[in-house]
Amino acid sequence: MVGMARSDHPQHLSSSLTPETLAVAAGRPDRTPDSPLNVPITPASTYVAGGSLEYGRYGNPTWEAFEDVVGALEGGRAVMYASGLAAAAAVLSLVPSGRAVVVPRHAYNGTVALLRDAARRGHLEVREVDVTQPRALVDAADDAAMVWIESPTNPALEVVDVAETAAAARTRGALVVVDNTFATPLVQQPLALGADVVVHSATKLLAGHSDALAGVAVAADDATYELLETYRRLHGATPGALEAYLATRGLRTLAVRFERAQDNARRLVERLAAHPEVADVRYPGFGTVLTFEPVGGGVAAHRVTTASRLVVCATSLGGVETTWERRRRWEGEPHTIPEGLVRVSVGIEGFADLWADVEQALAHA
Ligand SMILES: *Cc1c(COP(=O)(O)O)cnc(C)c1O
């Protein structure tokens, strides 16, 4: 028997604590005199034999701290991976050979690319659906092994009813997965809404500082947890100890970062909607990501996003700094996403500074 049995871990914390408190209090060392308040970074490829860890690919105390926090927040058992897509690949390994996966056509483009690649290799069938149509995911779920929900979608910001979709998909025998990267467990706890697995790109809001790649999958039940943990062990999609530390440290401030960025996002939405150079603003009403299209389309979007001085022109999202990009600059972006669509990941800067920069950038449209 190699590796650790995570069920051995004591559950110190009451599940009635609020997410804000769990983000701060979970995943801490025992309170013995002189122990640090934070689980330290443990760079180890191997461990002295006879314990529960044994080898660096099987386990790491710094991963466990991160997993304990995310597991507490999502209400399940978490497995940390090297990136969000590594977590997605692990979750897709739960699909039996040749079976179908239903996915929103505007799910994260890496997820769709991963699914299409698996389909091309003959491993599974993909059904891409338009989630602006009511019950699209459920209607495509007959005989499907998995329904993959992403809500809101990236970058179309479409929202689906997770509870309703999960219930209907489960009666059809499909495993229900939710990519909760945009909403975070502060807004939406999919396992409580009936999902089987939650995945995150922890690279984004959970870690929150644009300095670490990480992913995590959270299982509602022990059997699924074991499969996901075994996948990591066998496929080697292991996070680094430093990344695990940074991601855990980032999680401590998730609630304040999220609230502040969401507040900035809401104010930005109002200002953008009233701006004469802006044609279309999309925002699901919560969260830290919004999109807009300049009146001048793709060319204007390119000019605007490269004219900012405070806002960084960069891909990715969920960091403390505001970033934006024209999404169609990516080859793989679906052509149903408009040429001029700018995705904005709103950070925690002072709003006056943020708006002043966005306004001067829009003058370049
Ligand atoms: C970025 C992202 C991913 C992929 O995560 P990585 O950490 O980049 O591998 C998956 N889902 C969503 C919604 C994302 O935004």
Short mmCIF file of C-alpha atoms and ligand atoms in Angstrom, two decimals, residues 81-88 106-111 148 150-155 179-182 199-204 212-216 315-317 327 343, ligand 1:
data_model
loop_
_atom_site.label_atom_id
_atom_site.label_comp_id
_atom_site.label_asym_id
_atom_site.label_seq_id
_atom_site.Cartn_x
_atom_site.Cartn_y
_atom_site.Cartn_z
CA TYR A 81 -3.22 18.79 -9.82
CA ALA A 82 -0.55 20.63 -11.75
CA SER A 83 -3.10 22.81 -13.60
CA GLY A 84 -6.79 23.23 -14.23
CA LEU A 85 -6.54 21.23 -17.43
CA ALA A 86 -4.70 18.43 -15.62
CA ALA A 87 -7.68 18.33 -13.23
CA ALA A 88 -10.07 18.30 -16.22
CA HIS A 106 -18.56 28.06 -24.95
CA ALA A 107 -16.89 26.15 -22.14
CA TYR A 108 -13.24 27.10 -21.57
CA ASN A 109 -11.58 26.54 -24.95
CA GLY A 110 -8.88 24.29 -23.46
CA THR A 111 -11.56 22.00 -22.07
CA TRP A 148 -19.96 18.91 -18.06
CA GLU A 150 -19.42 25.41 -16.81
CA SER A 151 -21.36 28.28 -15.32
CA PRO A 152 -20.74 31.05 -16.08
CA THR A 153 -19.05 29.97 -19.32
CA ASN A 154 -15.69 31.41 -20.38
CA PRO A 155 -15.88 33.91 -22.05
CA ASP A 179 -16.20 23.78 -13.64
CA ASN A 180 -16.59 26.31 -10.81
CA THR A 181 -13.62 28.50 -11.74
CA PHE A 182 -15.62 31.68 -12.41
CA VAL A 199 -13.17 21.22 -11.00
CA HIS A 200 -11.26 24.48 -10.74
CA SER A 201 -8.47 26.16 -12.50
CA ALA A 202 -6.89 27.18 -9.18
CA THR A 203 -4.55 29.25 -11.35
CA LYS A 204 -7.34 31.82 -11.44
CA ALA A 212 1.08 29.83 -9.95
CA LEU A 213 -0.51 27.20 -12.19
CA ALA A 214 -2.68 24.76 -10.28
CA GLY A 215 -5.88 22.77 -10.57
CA VAL A 216 -8.15 20.83 -8.29
CA THR A 315 -4.79 36.33 -21.03
CA SER A 316 -5.91 34.43 -17.91
CA LEU A 317 -8.03 35.88 -15.13
CA ARG A 327 -10.52 36.86 -27.11
CA ARG A 343 -12.84 39.84 -21.75
C1 LIG B 1 -8.12 28.68 -17.21
C2 LIG B 1 -9.28 27.79 -17.13
C3 LIG B 1 -9.12 26.41 -17.16
C4 LIG B 1 -7.77 25.75 -17.36
O1 LIG B 1 -6.95 25.94 -16.24
P1 LIG B 1 -5.33 25.96 -16.30
O2 LIG B 1 -4.96 26.17 -14.89
O3 LIG B 1 -4.97 27.08 -17.23
O4 LIG B 1 -4.91 24.65 -16.85
C5 LIG B 1 -10.25 25.61 -17.02
N1 LIG B 1 -11.48 26.15 -16.88
C6 LIG B 1 -11.67 27.49 -16.86
C7 LIG B 1 -13.06 28.03 -16.71
C8 LIG B 1 -10.59 28.35 -16.99
O5 LIG B 1 -10.79 29.68 -16.99
#
